[in-house]
Amino acid sequence: MNCHLYKKKYVKRISLSEISPLSNFESKSTSSLIYILFRAADNKLKIVFNKKIDQDISNEGFKEIGRKLGSRRDYDLMKLTLKELGHEYIISTQGYKYSILLIRHLNTIGFPTISAKKIFKKKITI
C-alpha cells in the first residue's frame, strides 16, 4: 500500500497591526478620496489616497477612471484584499498591471470604475 504524507501549508494570517487603527477609520478628519488612475501606454493601474492627482494626470499621462470617498483604513484594506485575490503590487512601477479581472474585483469590493460599465454590458442576441 502506498501511503504518502503531505505537509500542510498554512497561509499567513493578516494581523491587525498591518491595517490602519480603527480610530483612524472613525475620525472624520481622515476621510478623503481614493482615486483609481489608468495609463493606456503601458496598461498600468494606479490607486492613490489623498493626493493631488493633477500632477499624475498632466505629467505621467494617467486618466481617472474611478474615485470613492474613504479613509486610510479603507485604502489599506483594499490593497490587502487585492493581494489576497492574487493581484500583486509592482513596486518598480508603483501600480498594478491592468486586467479585466482586476477591474471586476475592484467593482465587487465597492470601488466603482468607468470601464466596469463596459465590461459588464451584456449583448442581447435575437
Coordinates of C-alpha atoms in Angstrom, one line a residue:
M1 CA 0.0 0.0 0.0
N2 CA 1.4 3.4 -1.0
C3 CA 0.9 5.9 1.7
H4 CA 2.2 9.5 1.2
L5 CA 2.4 12.1 3.8
Y6 CA 1.8 15.6 2.7
K7 CA 2.8 18.7 4.7
K8 CA 0.0 21.1 5.4
K9 CA 0.6 24.5 4.1
Y10 CA -0.7 27.3 6.3
V11 CA -1.5 30.7 4.9
K12 CA -0.1 33.5 7.0
R13 CA -2.9 35.4 8.7
I14 CA -3.2 39.1 8.5
S15 CA -2.5 40.8 11.8
L16 CA -4.4 43.8 12.9
S17 CA -1.2 45.8 13.1
E18 CA -0.9 45.6 9.2
I19 CA -4.2 47.6 8.9
S20 CA -4.6 51.2 10.0
P21 CA -6.0 51.6 13.5
L22 CA -9.8 51.6 13.9
S23 CA -9.5 55.1 15.5
N24 CA -8.4 56.5 12.1
F25 CA -11.5 54.9 10.5
E26 CA -13.9 56.6 13.0
S27 CA -12.3 60.0 12.7
K28 CA -13.9 62.3 10.1
S29 CA -10.7 64.2 9.5
T30 CA -9.1 61.2 7.8
S31 CA -11.8 60.8 5.2
S32 CA -10.6 61.7 1.8
L33 CA -10.9 60.4 -1.8
I34 CA -9.3 57.2 -3.1
Y35 CA -8.5 57.6 -6.8
I36 CA -8.1 54.9 -9.4
L37 CA -5.9 56.1 -12.3
F38 CA -5.2 54.3 -15.6
R39 CA -2.5 54.8 -18.2
A40 CA -3.0 53.2 -21.6
A41 CA 0.6 53.4 -22.7
D42 CA 1.8 50.6 -20.5
N43 CA -1.5 49.2 -19.1
K44 CA -0.8 50.4 -15.6
L45 CA -3.4 50.9 -12.9
K46 CA -2.5 53.2 -10.0
I47 CA -4.5 53.6 -6.8
V48 CA -3.8 56.6 -4.7
F49 CA -5.1 58.0 -1.5
N50 CA -5.5 61.7 -0.5
K51 CA -3.1 63.0 -3.2
K52 CA -3.4 65.8 -5.7
I53 CA -3.8 63.8 -8.9
D54 CA -3.4 66.8 -11.2
Q55 CA 0.3 66.2 -11.4
D56 CA -0.1 62.5 -12.2
I57 CA -2.7 63.3 -14.9
S58 CA -0.7 66.0 -16.6
N59 CA 2.8 64.8 -16.3
E60 CA 2.5 61.0 -16.3
G61 CA -0.5 60.6 -18.7
F62 CA -2.9 59.0 -16.3
K63 CA -6.7 59.2 -16.7
E64 CA -9.0 59.0 -13.7
I65 CA -11.4 56.0 -14.1
G66 CA -12.9 56.0 -10.6
R67 CA -12.9 57.5 -7.2
K68 CA -14.5 56.8 -3.8
L69 CA -14.8 58.6 -0.5
G70 CA -12.9 56.6 2.1
S71 CA -10.4 56.6 4.9
R72 CA -6.8 55.4 5.1
R73 CA -8.1 52.2 6.6
D74 CA -10.3 51.6 3.5
Y75 CA -7.3 52.1 1.3
D76 CA -5.2 49.6 3.3
L77 CA -8.0 47.0 3.4
M78 CA -8.4 47.4 -0.4
K79 CA -4.7 46.8 -1.0
L80 CA -4.7 43.7 1.3
T81 CA -7.8 42.4 -0.4
L82 CA -6.3 42.8 -3.9
K83 CA -3.2 41.0 -2.6
E84 CA -5.3 38.1 -1.3
L85 CA -7.1 37.9 -4.7
G86 CA -3.8 37.5 -6.5
H87 CA -3.1 41.0 -7.8
E88 CA 0.5 41.9 -6.9
Y89 CA 1.5 45.5 -6.4
I90 CA 4.5 46.2 -8.6
I91 CA 7.0 48.3 -6.7
S92 CA 9.1 49.4 -9.6
T93 CA 6.2 50.9 -11.5
Q94 CA 4.2 51.8 -8.3
G95 CA 1.0 50.3 -9.5
Y96 CA -0.9 47.2 -10.7
K97 CA -1.0 45.6 -14.1
Y98 CA -4.3 46.3 -15.8
S99 CA -6.6 43.4 -16.3
I100 CA -10.3 42.8 -16.7
L101 CA -10.3 40.6 -13.6
L102 CA -8.7 43.4 -11.6
I103 CA -11.4 45.9 -12.7
R104 CA -14.1 43.3 -11.8
H105 CA -12.6 42.7 -8.3
L106 CA -12.4 46.5 -7.7
N107 CA -16.0 46.8 -8.7
T108 CA -17.0 43.9 -6.5
I109 CA -15.3 45.3 -3.3
G110 CA -17.0 48.6 -3.8
F111 CA -14.7 50.8 -5.9
P112 CA -16.7 51.8 -9.0
T113 CA -14.8 52.3 -12.2
I114 CA -15.8 53.8 -15.6
S115 CA -14.6 50.8 -17.6
A116 CA -16.5 48.4 -15.4
K117 CA -19.7 49.5 -17.2
K118 CA -18.2 48.4 -20.5
I119 CA -17.1 45.1 -19.1
F120 CA -20.5 44.1 -17.6
K121 CA -22.5 45.3 -20.6
K122 CA -24.4 42.3 -21.9
K123 CA -25.0 41.6 -25.6
I124 CA -28.6 40.8 -26.5
T125 CA -28.9 38.4 -29.4
I126 CA -32.2 37.7 -31.2

